Coordinates of C-alpha atoms in Angstrom, one line a residue:
X25 CA 62.7 110.2 116.0
X26 CA 65.1 112.6 114.3
X27 CA 67.3 115.1 116.1
X28 CA 70.1 117.6 115.2
X29 CA 73.4 116.0 115.9
X30 CA 76.0 118.5 114.7
X31 CA 77.3 120.8 111.9
X32 CA 80.5 120.2 109.9
X33 CA 82.3 121.4 106.8
X34 CA 82.8 117.9 105.5
X35 CA 81.1 114.5 106.3
X36 CA 82.9 111.3 105.2
X37 CA 80.6 108.2 105.1
X38 CA 82.8 105.1 105.7
X39 CA 86.2 104.5 107.3
X40 CA 87.9 102.1 104.9
X41 CA 91.0 103.0 103.0
X42 CA 89.2 105.7 101.0
X43 CA 87.4 107.1 104.0
X44 CA 90.5 107.3 106.1
X45 CA 92.4 109.3 103.5
X46 CA 89.3 111.5 102.8
X47 CA 88.7 112.3 106.4
X48 CA 92.3 113.0 107.3
X49 CA 92.9 115.1 104.2
X50 CA 89.9 117.4 104.7
X51 CA 90.6 117.8 108.4
X52 CA 94.3 118.6 107.9
X53 CA 93.6 121.3 105.4
X54 CA 91.4 123.0 108.0
X55 CA 87.9 121.7 107.3
X56 CA 85.8 120.6 110.3
X57 CA 85.2 116.9 109.4
X58 CA 83.0 114.1 110.6
X59 CA 83.9 110.5 109.7
X60 CA 81.0 108.1 110.3
X61 CA 81.2 104.3 109.9
X62 CA 79.0 101.3 110.6
X63 CA 81.6 99.7 113.0
X64 CA 84.4 101.5 114.7
X65 CA 86.3 98.2 115.1
X66 CA 86.6 98.0 111.3
X67 CA 88.4 101.3 110.6
X68 CA 91.0 100.7 107.9
X69 CA 90.2 97.0 107.9
X70 CA 91.7 94.7 105.3
X71 CA 89.0 92.2 104.4
X72 CA 91.1 90.7 101.6
X73 CA 94.8 90.6 101.0
X74 CA 96.8 91.9 104.0
X75 CA 99.2 93.9 101.8
X76 CA 99.9 97.3 100.4
X77 CA 101.6 98.2 97.2
X78 CA 102.7 96.1 94.1
X79 CA 103.0 97.1 90.5
X80 CA 101.4 100.6 89.8
X81 CA 99.7 100.3 93.2
X82 CA 103.0 100.9 95.1
X83 CA 103.6 104.0 93.1
X84 CA 100.1 105.2 94.1
X85 CA 101.0 104.8 97.8
X86 CA 104.1 106.9 97.2
X87 CA 102.0 109.6 95.5
X88 CA 99.5 109.6 98.4
X89 CA 102.5 110.2 100.7
X90 CA 104.0 112.9 98.5
X91 CA 100.7 114.8 98.6
X92 CA 100.5 114.5 102.4
X93 CA 98.3 111.3 102.8
X94 CA 98.6 108.6 105.4
X95 CA 98.7 105.1 103.9
X96 CA 102.5 105.1 103.3
X97 CA 103.3 106.3 106.9
X98 CA 100.8 103.7 108.3
X99 CA 102.2 100.7 106.5
X100 CA 105.8 101.7 107.3
X101 CA 104.9 101.5 111.0
X102 CA 103.1 98.2 110.8
X103 CA 104.5 95.9 108.0
X104 CA 105.9 92.4 108.6
X105 CA 107.7 92.3 105.3
X106 CA 108.9 94.8 102.6
X107 CA 110.1 94.0 99.1
X108 CA 111.0 96.0 96.0
X109 CA 109.5 94.3 92.9
X110 CA 110.9 94.3 89.4
X111 CA 114.4 95.3 90.4
X112 CA 115.8 93.7 87.3
X113 CA 113.6 95.9 85.1
X114 CA 113.6 99.6 84.3
X115 CA 112.7 102.3 86.9
X116 CA 109.2 102.8 85.3
X117 CA 107.9 99.5 86.6
X118 CA 109.7 99.2 90.0
X119 CA 107.3 99.2 92.9
X120 CA 107.3 98.5 96.6
X121 CA 105.1 95.9 98.2
X122 CA 104.6 95.4 101.9
X123 CA 103.0 92.5 103.8
X124 CA 100.9 94.1 106.5
X125 CA 100.1 93.1 110.0
X126 CA 96.4 93.7 109.3
X127 CA 95.5 94.2 113.0
X128 CA 98.3 96.6 113.8
X129 CA 97.6 98.5 110.5
X130 CA 94.0 99.2 111.4
X131 CA 94.7 100.0 115.1
X132 CA 97.5 102.5 114.1
X133 CA 95.3 104.2 111.5
X134 CA 92.4 104.5 114.0
X135 CA 94.8 106.0 116.6
X136 CA 95.9 108.6 114.0
X137 CA 92.4 109.5 113.1
X138 CA 91.3 109.8 116.8
X139 CA 94.2 112.2 117.4
X140 CA 93.8 114.4 114.4
X141 CA 92.6 118.0 114.9
X142 CA 89.3 118.9 113.2
X143 CA 88.3 115.3 112.8
X144 CA 85.5 113.5 114.7
X145 CA 85.0 109.8 114.4
X146 CA 81.6 108.2 115.2
X147 CA 79.8 105.0 114.7
X148 CA 76.5 105.0 112.8
X149 CA 74.6 103.7 109.8
X150 CA 73.9 106.4 107.2
X151 CA 70.6 105.7 105.4
X152 CA 69.8 109.0 103.7
X153 CA 71.4 112.1 102.3
X154 CA 69.9 115.5 102.8
X155 CA 69.5 117.0 99.3
X156 CA 68.0 120.5 98.8
X157 CA 67.6 121.9 95.3
X158 CA 70.1 119.5 94.0
X159 CA 72.7 120.2 96.6
X160 CA 73.8 117.8 99.3
X161 CA 73.7 119.5 102.8
X162 CA 74.0 116.6 105.2
X163 CA 73.1 113.0 106.2
X164 CA 70.5 111.2 108.3
X165 CA 71.4 108.0 110.2
X166 CA 69.3 104.9 111.1
X167 CA 68.9 106.3 114.7
X168 CA 67.6 109.6 113.4
X169 CA 70.7 111.7 113.9
X170 CA 70.9 114.6 111.5
X171 CA 74.4 115.9 110.7
X172 CA 74.6 118.9 108.4
X173 CA 77.6 119.9 106.3
X174 CA 78.8 121.9 103.3
X175 CA 80.0 118.7 101.5
X176 CA 79.7 115.0 101.8
X177 CA 82.0 112.2 100.7
X178 CA 80.6 108.6 100.3
X179 CA 83.3 105.9 100.7
X180 CA 81.1 102.8 101.4
X181 CA 83.4 100.2 99.7
X182 CA 81.5 96.9 99.1
X183 CA 78.8 97.5 101.8
X184 CA 76.1 98.9 99.5
X185 CA 73.5 96.1 99.3
X186 CA 76.3 93.6 100.0
X187 CA 75.6 89.9 99.6
X188 CA 78.0 87.1 100.6
X189 CA 77.9 84.0 98.4
X190 CA 79.4 80.7 99.6
X191 CA 78.5 77.5 97.7
X192 CA 74.7 77.3 97.7
X193 CA 74.4 79.8 100.5
X194 CA 73.7 83.5 99.8
X195 CA 72.9 86.1 102.5
X196 CA 72.8 89.9 103.0
X197 CA 76.2 91.1 104.5
X198 CA 79.1 93.4 104.1
X199 CA 82.6 92.1 104.0
X200 CA 83.7 89.8 106.8
X201 CA 80.1 89.3 107.9
X202 CA 79.6 93.0 108.7
X203 CA 76.2 94.7 108.5
X204 CA 75.5 95.8 104.9
X205 CA 74.2 99.3 103.9
X206 CA 70.9 98.8 102.1
X207 CA 68.8 101.9 102.4
X208 CA 71.6 104.3 101.3
X209 CA 71.9 102.3 98.1
X210 CA 68.2 102.6 97.5
X211 CA 68.4 106.3 98.3
X212 CA 71.1 106.8 95.7
X213 CA 68.9 105.1 93.1
X214 CA 66.0 107.4 94.1
X215 CA 68.2 110.4 93.6
X216 CA 68.8 109.3 90.0
X217 CA 72.2 107.6 90.2
X218 CA 72.9 104.7 87.8
X219 CA 74.2 101.7 89.8
X220 CA 75.9 98.5 88.6
X221 CA 76.4 95.2 90.4
X222 CA 80.0 94.1 90.9
X223 CA 81.6 91.1 92.6
X224 CA 84.8 90.4 94.4
X225 CA 86.1 87.6 96.6
X226 CA 88.6 86.4 99.1
X227 CA 90.4 83.1 99.7
X228 CA 90.3 80.9 102.8
X229 CA 92.6 81.4 105.8
X230 CA 94.4 78.4 107.3
X231 CA 96.1 77.8 110.7
X232 CA 99.9 78.3 110.4
X233 CA 100.5 75.4 112.9
X234 CA 99.0 73.0 110.4
X235 CA 101.2 74.0 107.4
X236 CA 104.3 71.9 106.5
X237 CA 106.6 74.8 105.4
X238 CA 109.4 72.4 104.5
X239 CA 107.5 71.6 101.3
X240 CA 107.2 75.2 100.3
X241 CA 109.6 77.9 99.0
X242 CA 110.5 80.7 101.4
X243 CA 109.9 84.3 100.2
X244 CA 111.9 86.6 102.5
X245 CA 111.8 90.4 102.6
X246 CA 114.6 92.7 101.4
X247 CA 117.6 93.1 103.5
X248 CA 118.0 96.7 102.4
X249 CA 115.8 99.1 104.5
X250 CA 112.9 100.5 102.4
X251 CA 109.9 102.7 103.1
X252 CA 106.8 104.0 101.3
X253 CA 106.8 107.4 103.1
X254 CA 109.4 110.1 102.4
X255 CA 109.2 110.9 106.1
X256 CA 110.1 107.4 107.4
X257 CA 113.4 107.2 109.2
X258 CA 113.0 104.1 111.4
X259 CA 112.7 100.7 109.7
X260 CA 111.3 97.4 110.9
X261 CA 114.1 94.8 110.8
X262 CA 112.5 91.7 112.2
X263 CA 110.6 90.7 109.0
X264 CA 108.5 87.6 108.6
X265 CA 108.8 85.4 105.5
X266 CA 106.0 84.5 103.1
X267 CA 106.0 81.1 101.4
X268 CA 105.3 79.8 97.9
X269 CA 103.6 76.6 96.8
X270 CA 101.5 75.5 93.8
X271 CA 98.2 73.9 92.8
X272 CA 98.5 70.6 91.0
X273 CA 96.6 68.1 88.9
X274 CA 94.7 66.8 91.9
X275 CA 93.6 70.4 92.8
X276 CA 92.3 71.0 89.3
X277 CA 90.4 67.7 89.2
X278 CA 88.6 68.6 92.5
X279 CA 87.7 72.0 91.0
X280 CA 86.4 70.5 87.7
X281 CA 84.4 67.9 89.6
X282 CA 82.7 70.5 91.7
X283 CA 82.0 73.3 89.2
X284 CA 78.3 72.5 89.3
X285 CA 78.4 73.6 93.0
X286 CA 80.3 76.9 92.2
X287 CA 78.1 80.0 92.4
X288 CA 80.1 81.4 89.5
X289 CA 79.0 78.6 87.2
X290 CA 75.5 77.8 88.6
X291 CA 74.3 81.3 87.9
X292 CA 73.9 82.4 91.5
X293 CA 76.5 85.2 91.0
X294 CA 75.2 87.9 88.8
X295 CA 77.8 90.7 89.4
X296 CA 80.9 91.2 87.2
X297 CA 84.2 90.1 88.9
X298 CA 87.7 91.5 88.6
X299 CA 89.5 90.3 85.5
X300 CA 92.9 90.6 87.0
X301 CA 92.1 88.8 90.3
X302 CA 90.1 85.8 89.2
X303 CA 89.0 83.0 91.5
X304 CA 90.8 79.7 91.5
X305 CA 87.9 78.0 89.7
X306 CA 87.9 80.7 87.0
X307 CA 91.7 80.3 86.6
X308 CA 91.4 76.5 86.2
X309 CA 88.6 76.8 83.6
X310 CA 90.2 79.7 81.6
X311 CA 93.8 78.4 81.7
X312 CA 93.1 74.7 81.5
X313 CA 96.4 74.2 79.7
X314 CA 98.4 75.2 82.8
X315 CA 99.4 72.3 85.1
X316 CA 99.7 74.5 88.2
X317 CA 99.1 78.0 89.6
X318 CA 101.1 79.9 92.3
X319 CA 99.8 79.9 95.9
X320 CA 101.4 82.4 98.3
X321 CA 101.1 81.7 102.0
X322 CA 101.0 85.1 103.7
X323 CA 100.9 85.7 107.5
X324 CA 98.0 88.0 108.5
X325 CA 100.0 89.4 111.5
X326 CA 102.6 88.9 114.2
X327 CA 100.1 87.8 116.8
X328 CA 97.8 85.5 114.9
X329 CA 98.2 82.0 113.4
X330 CA 95.9 82.9 110.4
X331 CA 97.6 82.6 107.1
X332 CA 96.1 84.1 103.9
X333 CA 96.1 81.7 101.0
X334 CA 96.9 84.1 98.2
X335 CA 95.9 82.7 94.8
X336 CA 93.1 80.5 96.1
X337 CA 90.2 83.0 96.0
X338 CA 87.0 81.0 95.8
X339 CA 83.3 80.8 96.5
X340 CA 83.0 77.0 96.3
X341 CA 81.3 75.3 99.3
X342 CA 83.3 74.9 102.5
X343 CA 83.7 71.1 102.2
X344 CA 85.2 71.5 98.7
X345 CA 87.5 74.4 99.9
X346 CA 88.9 72.1 102.6
X347 CA 89.6 69.4 100.0
X348 CA 91.2 71.8 97.6
X349 CA 93.5 73.2 100.4
X350 CA 94.6 69.7 101.4
X351 CA 95.5 68.8 97.8
X352 CA 98.2 71.5 97.7
X353 CA 101.8 70.5 98.6
X354 CA 102.6 71.7 102.2
X355 CA 98.9 72.0 103.0
X356 CA 98.0 68.3 103.2
X357 CA 97.0 68.7 106.9
X358 CA 96.2 72.4 106.9
X359 CA 93.0 73.4 108.8
X360 CA 90.8 76.1 107.4
X361 CA 90.1 78.9 110.0
X362 CA 87.9 81.0 107.7
X363 CA 86.4 80.0 104.3
X364 CA 86.7 82.0 101.2
X365 CA 83.6 83.7 99.8
X366 CA 82.4 86.0 97.0
X367 CA 80.6 89.3 97.7
X368 CA 78.3 91.2 95.4
X369 CA 77.7 94.9 95.9
X370 CA 76.4 98.0 94.3
X371 CA 78.7 100.6 92.7
X372 CA 77.9 103.8 90.9
X373 CA 78.7 104.2 87.2
X374 CA 81.8 106.5 87.5
X375 CA 81.1 108.5 84.4
X376 CA 78.6 110.3 86.6
X377 CA 81.5 112.1 88.3
X378 CA 83.6 115.2 87.5
X379 CA 87.4 115.1 87.7
X380 CA 87.1 116.4 91.3
X381 CA 85.1 113.2 92.2
X382 CA 82.1 115.4 92.8
X383 CA 78.9 113.9 91.3
X384 CA 77.3 115.5 88.3
X385 CA 73.8 114.7 89.7
X386 CA 74.1 116.2 93.2
X387 CA 76.3 119.2 93.9
X388 CA 78.7 119.0 96.9
X389 CA 78.4 115.2 97.0
X390 CA 81.6 113.2 96.3
X391 CA 82.3 109.5 96.0
X392 CA 85.6 107.6 96.3
X393 CA 86.8 104.0 96.5
X394 CA 85.1 100.8 95.5
X395 CA 81.8 102.6 95.2
X396 CA 83.3 104.1 92.0
X397 CA 83.9 100.7 90.6
X398 CA 87.6 100.1 91.5
X399 CA 89.3 97.2 93.3
X400 CA 92.2 97.4 95.7
X401 CA 93.1 99.3 98.8
X402 CA 95.5 101.6 97.0
X403 CA 93.1 102.7 94.3
X404 CA 90.6 103.4 97.1
X405 CA 93.0 105.4 99.2
X406 CA 94.2 107.5 96.2
X407 CA 90.6 108.4 95.3
X408 CA 89.8 109.0 99.0
X409 CA 92.6 111.5 99.3
X410 CA 91.5 113.5 96.2
X411 CA 87.8 113.4 97.2
X412 CA 88.7 114.6 100.8
X413 CA 91.0 117.3 99.5
X414 CA 88.4 118.6 97.0
X415 CA 85.5 118.3 99.4
X416 CA 87.5 120.2 102.0
X417 CA 88.7 122.9 99.5
X418 CA 85.1 123.3 98.3
X419 CA 83.8 123.7 101.9
X420 CA 86.5 126.4 102.5
X421 CA 85.6 128.2 99.2
X422 CA 89.0 127.4 97.6
X423 CA 89.8 126.1 94.1
X424 CA 89.8 122.3 93.6
X425 CA 92.9 120.1 92.9
X426 CA 92.8 118.0 89.8
X427 CA 95.7 115.7 88.8
X428 CA 96.3 115.1 85.1
X429 CA 97.4 111.8 83.6
X430 CA 100.9 113.2 83.3
X431 CA 101.0 114.2 87.0
X432 CA 100.3 110.9 88.7
X433 CA 98.9 107.4 88.5
X434 CA 96.1 108.8 90.7
X435 CA 95.4 111.1 87.8
X436 CA 95.3 108.2 85.3
X437 CA 93.0 106.3 87.7
X438 CA 90.5 109.1 88.1
X439 CA 90.5 110.1 84.4
X440 CA 90.0 106.5 83.3
X441 CA 87.0 106.1 85.6
X442 CA 85.2 109.4 84.8
X443 CA 86.0 109.4 81.0
X444 CA 85.9 105.7 80.0
X445 CA 83.9 104.2 82.9
X446 CA 84.4 100.5 83.7
X447 CA 82.5 97.3 83.1
X448 CA 84.3 95.4 85.8
X449 CA 86.1 96.2 89.0
X450 CA 88.9 98.5 87.8
X451 CA 92.5 97.7 88.7
X452 CA 95.4 100.1 88.1
X453 CA 98.1 98.7 85.8
X454 CA 101.4 100.3 84.6
X455 CA 100.2 99.7 81.0
X456 CA 97.2 102.1 81.6
X457 CA 99.7 105.0 82.0
X458 CA 101.0 106.4 78.7
X459 CA 103.6 108.5 80.6
X460 CA 104.8 105.8 83.0
X461 CA 108.4 106.7 82.5
X462 CA 107.6 110.0 84.2
X463 CA 105.3 108.5 86.8
X464 CA 108.0 106.5 88.7
X465 CA 108.3 105.1 92.2
X466 CA 111.4 107.2 92.8
X467 CA 110.1 110.6 91.8
X468 CA 106.7 110.9 93.4
X469 CA 107.9 113.6 95.7
X470 CA 109.4 115.7 92.8
X471 CA 106.1 115.4 91.0
X472 CA 103.6 116.1 93.8
X473 CA 105.2 117.6 97.0
X474 CA 104.8 121.1 95.7
X475 CA 101.0 120.6 95.2
X476 CA 100.7 119.0 98.7
X477 CA 102.4 122.0 100.2
X478 CA 100.2 124.5 98.3
X479 CA 97.0 123.0 99.7
X480 CA 98.4 122.7 103.2
X481 CA 99.0 118.9 103.6
X482 CA 102.8 119.1 103.5
X483 CA 104.2 121.1 106.4
X484 CA 107.1 123.5 106.2
X485 CA 109.8 121.3 107.7
X486 CA 109.1 118.5 105.2
X487 CA 108.9 121.0 102.4
X488 CA 112.2 122.6 103.2
X489 CA 113.8 119.1 103.2
X490 CA 112.2 118.5 99.8
X491 CA 113.6 121.7 98.3
X492 CA 117.1 120.8 99.5
X493 CA 116.9 117.4 97.9
X494 CA 115.6 119.0 94.6
X495 CA 118.5 121.4 94.7
X496 CA 121.0 118.7 95.4
X497 CA 119.8 116.7 92.4
X498 CA 120.1 119.6 90.0
X499 CA 123.5 120.7 91.4
X500 CA 124.9 117.2 90.9
X501 CA 123.4 116.8 87.4
X502 CA 125.0 120.2 86.4
X503 CA 128.4 119.0 87.8
X504 CA 128.3 115.8 85.7
X505 CA 127.3 117.8 82.6
X506 CA 130.1 120.3 83.0
X507 CA 133.1 118.0 83.8
X508 CA 135.1 116.0 81.4
X509 CA 136.8 112.7 82.4
X510 CA 140.1 112.0 80.7
X511 CA 141.1 108.5 79.4
X512 CA 143.7 107.9 82.0
X513 CA 144.9 104.5 83.1
X514 CA 142.6 104.1 86.2
X515 CA 139.5 105.1 84.1
X516 CA 140.3 102.7 81.3
X517 CA 141.0 99.8 83.7
X518 CA 137.6 100.4 85.5
X519 CA 135.7 100.5 82.2
X520 CA 137.5 97.3 81.0
X521 CA 136.6 95.6 84.3
X522 CA 132.9 96.1 83.7
X523 CA 133.0 95.0 80.1
X524 CA 132.8 98.5 78.5
X525 CA 134.8 99.8 75.6
X526 CA 137.8 102.0 76.3
X527 CA 137.6 105.8 76.0
X528 CA 139.2 107.2 72.8
X529 CA 139.0 110.7 74.1
X530 CA 137.7 112.8 77.0
X531 CA 134.0 112.4 77.8
X532 CA 131.6 114.3 80.0
X533 CA 130.8 112.5 83.2
X534 CA 127.1 112.6 82.4
X535 CA 127.7 110.8 79.0
X536 CA 129.8 108.2 80.7
X537 CA 127.0 107.5 83.2
X538 CA 124.6 107.0 80.3
X539 CA 126.6 103.9 79.2
X540 CA 124.6 100.7 79.9
X541 CA 127.4 99.1 82.0
X542 CA 127.9 102.2 84.1
X543 CA 126.1 103.3 87.2
X544 CA 126.5 106.1 89.7
X545 CA 128.3 104.0 92.3
X546 CA 131.0 103.1 89.7
X547 CA 131.2 106.7 88.5
X548 CA 131.9 107.9 92.0
X549 CA 135.1 105.8 92.1
X550 CA 136.4 107.8 89.1
X551 CA 134.8 111.1 89.9
X552 CA 133.7 111.5 93.5
X553 CA 131.5 114.4 94.6
X554 CA 132.9 117.0 97.0
X555 CA 129.8 116.7 99.2
X556 CA 128.1 113.6 100.7
X557 CA 124.9 112.9 98.8
X558 CA 121.9 111.0 100.1
X559 CA 121.3 107.7 98.4
X560 CA 117.9 108.9 97.0
X561 CA 119.7 111.9 95.5
X562 CA 122.2 109.6 93.8
X563 CA 119.4 107.4 92.5
X564 CA 117.5 110.3 91.1
X565 CA 120.6 111.7 89.4
X566 CA 121.4 108.3 87.8
X567 CA 117.8 107.8 86.5
X568 CA 117.4 111.3 85.2
X569 CA 120.8 111.3 83.4
X570 CA 120.5 107.7 82.0
X571 CA 117.0 108.1 80.7
X572 CA 117.3 111.8 79.7
X573 CA 116.4 111.2 76.0
X574 CA 113.3 109.1 76.8
X575 CA 112.2 111.5 79.6
X576 CA 112.6 114.5 77.2
X577 CA 110.4 112.7 74.6
X578 CA 107.7 112.0 77.2
X579 CA 107.8 115.6 78.3
X580 CA 107.3 116.8 74.7
X581 CA 104.2 114.5 74.5
X582 CA 102.9 116.0 77.8
X583 CA 103.3 119.5 76.3
X584 CA 101.2 118.5 73.4
X585 CA 98.6 117.0 75.7
X586 CA 98.5 120.2 77.8
X587 CA 97.6 122.2 74.7
X588 CA 94.7 119.9 74.1
X589 CA 93.7 120.1 77.8
X590 CA 93.8 123.9 77.5
X591 CA 91.2 123.8 74.7
X592 CA 88.2 123.9 77.1
X593 CA 84.7 122.8 76.0
X594 CA 82.1 125.3 77.3
X595 CA 79.3 124.1 79.7
X596 CA 76.6 125.4 77.3
X597 CA 77.6 123.4 74.3
X598 CA 74.8 121.6 72.4
X599 CA 76.3 118.6 70.8
X600 CA 73.1 118.2 68.7
X601 CA 74.1 121.4 66.8
X602 CA 77.6 120.1 66.0
X603 CA 77.0 118.7 62.5
X604 CA 79.1 115.8 61.3
X605 CA 79.5 114.1 64.7
X606 CA 78.9 110.3 64.6
X607 CA 75.7 109.3 66.5
X608 CA 77.7 107.2 69.1
X609 CA 80.1 110.1 69.7
X610 CA 77.3 112.6 70.2
X611 CA 75.6 110.3 72.7
X612 CA 78.8 109.6 74.6
X613 CA 79.8 113.3 74.7
X614 CA 76.4 114.2 76.1
X615 CA 76.7 111.6 78.8
X616 CA 80.4 112.3 79.9
X617 CA 80.3 116.1 79.4
X618 CA 84.1 116.3 78.9
X619 CA 85.7 119.5 80.1
X620 CA 88.4 119.7 77.4
X621 CA 89.2 118.5 73.9
X622 CA 91.9 116.2 75.4
X623 CA 89.3 114.5 77.7
X624 CA 86.8 114.3 74.8
X625 CA 89.5 112.4 72.7
X626 CA 89.7 109.8 75.4
X627 CA 85.9 109.1 75.6
X628 CA 85.0 105.6 74.3
X629 CA 83.2 105.9 71.0
X630 CA 84.7 109.2 70.1
X631 CA 87.1 108.8 67.2
X632 CA 89.8 111.2 65.8
X633 CA 87.4 112.5 63.1
X634 CA 84.8 113.4 65.8
X635 CA 87.5 115.3 67.7
X636 CA 88.5 117.2 64.5
X637 CA 84.9 118.2 63.9
X638 CA 84.5 119.4 67.5
X639 CA 87.7 121.4 67.3
X640 CA 86.6 123.2 64.1
X641 CA 83.2 123.9 65.7
X642 CA 84.8 125.5 68.7
X643 CA 87.4 127.4 66.8
X644 CA 84.8 128.9 64.5
X645 CA 83.2 130.5 67.5
X646 CA 79.8 129.0 67.0
X647 CA 79.4 128.5 70.8
X648 CA 79.8 132.3 71.4
X649 CA 77.3 133.1 68.6
X650 CA 74.7 130.6 70.0
X651 CA 75.1 132.2 73.5
X652 CA 74.7 135.7 72.1
X653 CA 71.5 134.7 70.3

């Protein structure tokens, strides 16, 4: 029997990494928010790799924090190891990665949610949306509870019609043997949404007591204190190591001999899996010339003996999994505590979304996370933050927030999804961002804090601190630009000691810093500042000065892009009346409904000639004449 259970501005369905960010964001900007999830014990749960960050993904976490999100703060309070990756490469590809205490992570996030004003957390199974005249106005749960709202955000992860596959066994389930969401998936189809079937997987976990670590290579965390959040001031120092080992010829023989029992090769798995996170059987088949593959042994927490066997994702039968584990050096006697498995689930085709992550089919309904076809906690959290912000702003009758491709990796992620779609679980990569030199780990605050403050997620104290940092960077850059360093003995000796060529004349401090062999620390010995500068200010000055030419070139490209973004395509355009468009382009433009010429140019199947024809059509004012008629 149905009953009225409450009224809210925003309802968030799901409490995974997307749901947590969505609920917290909408509540913090002032929208009365309900977060409803199948199991309260699974809030912010990590069903797969217990880690946060990595290439591109780590920058997303910094962006989430710069906008006022929670993931960075939460991992900073609960990690067991922190490392900066790609330190030997340029700043555009550096990224933090933290190994999480998965249990502490979820408990800390749940505690934050429970103590956030305007946010109500409840347990329940949502089976139906309330849609009136094409507008979503609430939800109905399995128990008959009716919750009404101005906007709804769906963040159901891999729960929609989830099925776990393990060897010859297949059964209905969400991740980690949780209850799946079946009726909501059917309801979305009934509303007219196009769904696709995707697949992901997880490796086995083994008991740490049964591992011979002496046969593996230790992977310690960084000694230098690091953090994802710009607000973190206390650092965890008692880090735990991870360990590295490898598969071998025996491992690969076992996999080859049992491929007929693999659901991936028997035809039992129908969904498309992630290209950039293949199963071990897929790696052995696809890269059969490689004699070994890396296996990382990653602790799941401080108070558990479970170790995540990274690199051994599989859906082979349990008996085969145990043999494979025992074939690996250091794991000869390892005991499996949980077997790996594959999971198939429904996702919506993301080209059915606007840039705000509101659906095109149902107004005031938003989706975020793996339901949109992505993989990874970070991609989910970034989408969740934006969906929560926009659902909250919509409910409060305010203008939406849309990040462009030049603003953030989150902007790249969302634009890729809604413009190009995805035929497999989407993973964010640095190569997907054409402006990656601008979208760095070190400058996320300079790019996004202003926006976070404008919408109310960045509070005044933090904003004032940000403004002081920004001013300090500009002041120091100006000092380096305006001061000349003379070729005195001390300067020449320092330059010689680092393998540089001697100065023939005076040189601006900024130009000296641009030299390959020079860094800010060395420059300080010649030309110290009158004020004590924070390390992050020094880092920012060095990067901005050293890469000034490249950054300027990227900014010029961004300016050209913005001109294209400003060429809006009217809602009432009829692509059938645009003569000269290729058939594929016309079909794709009708489906995607791009908002600007820039977005139209990124639609798959639309070539430069089609864009030129569309530009001419718009500039000739034919849209206006059609409207007038």
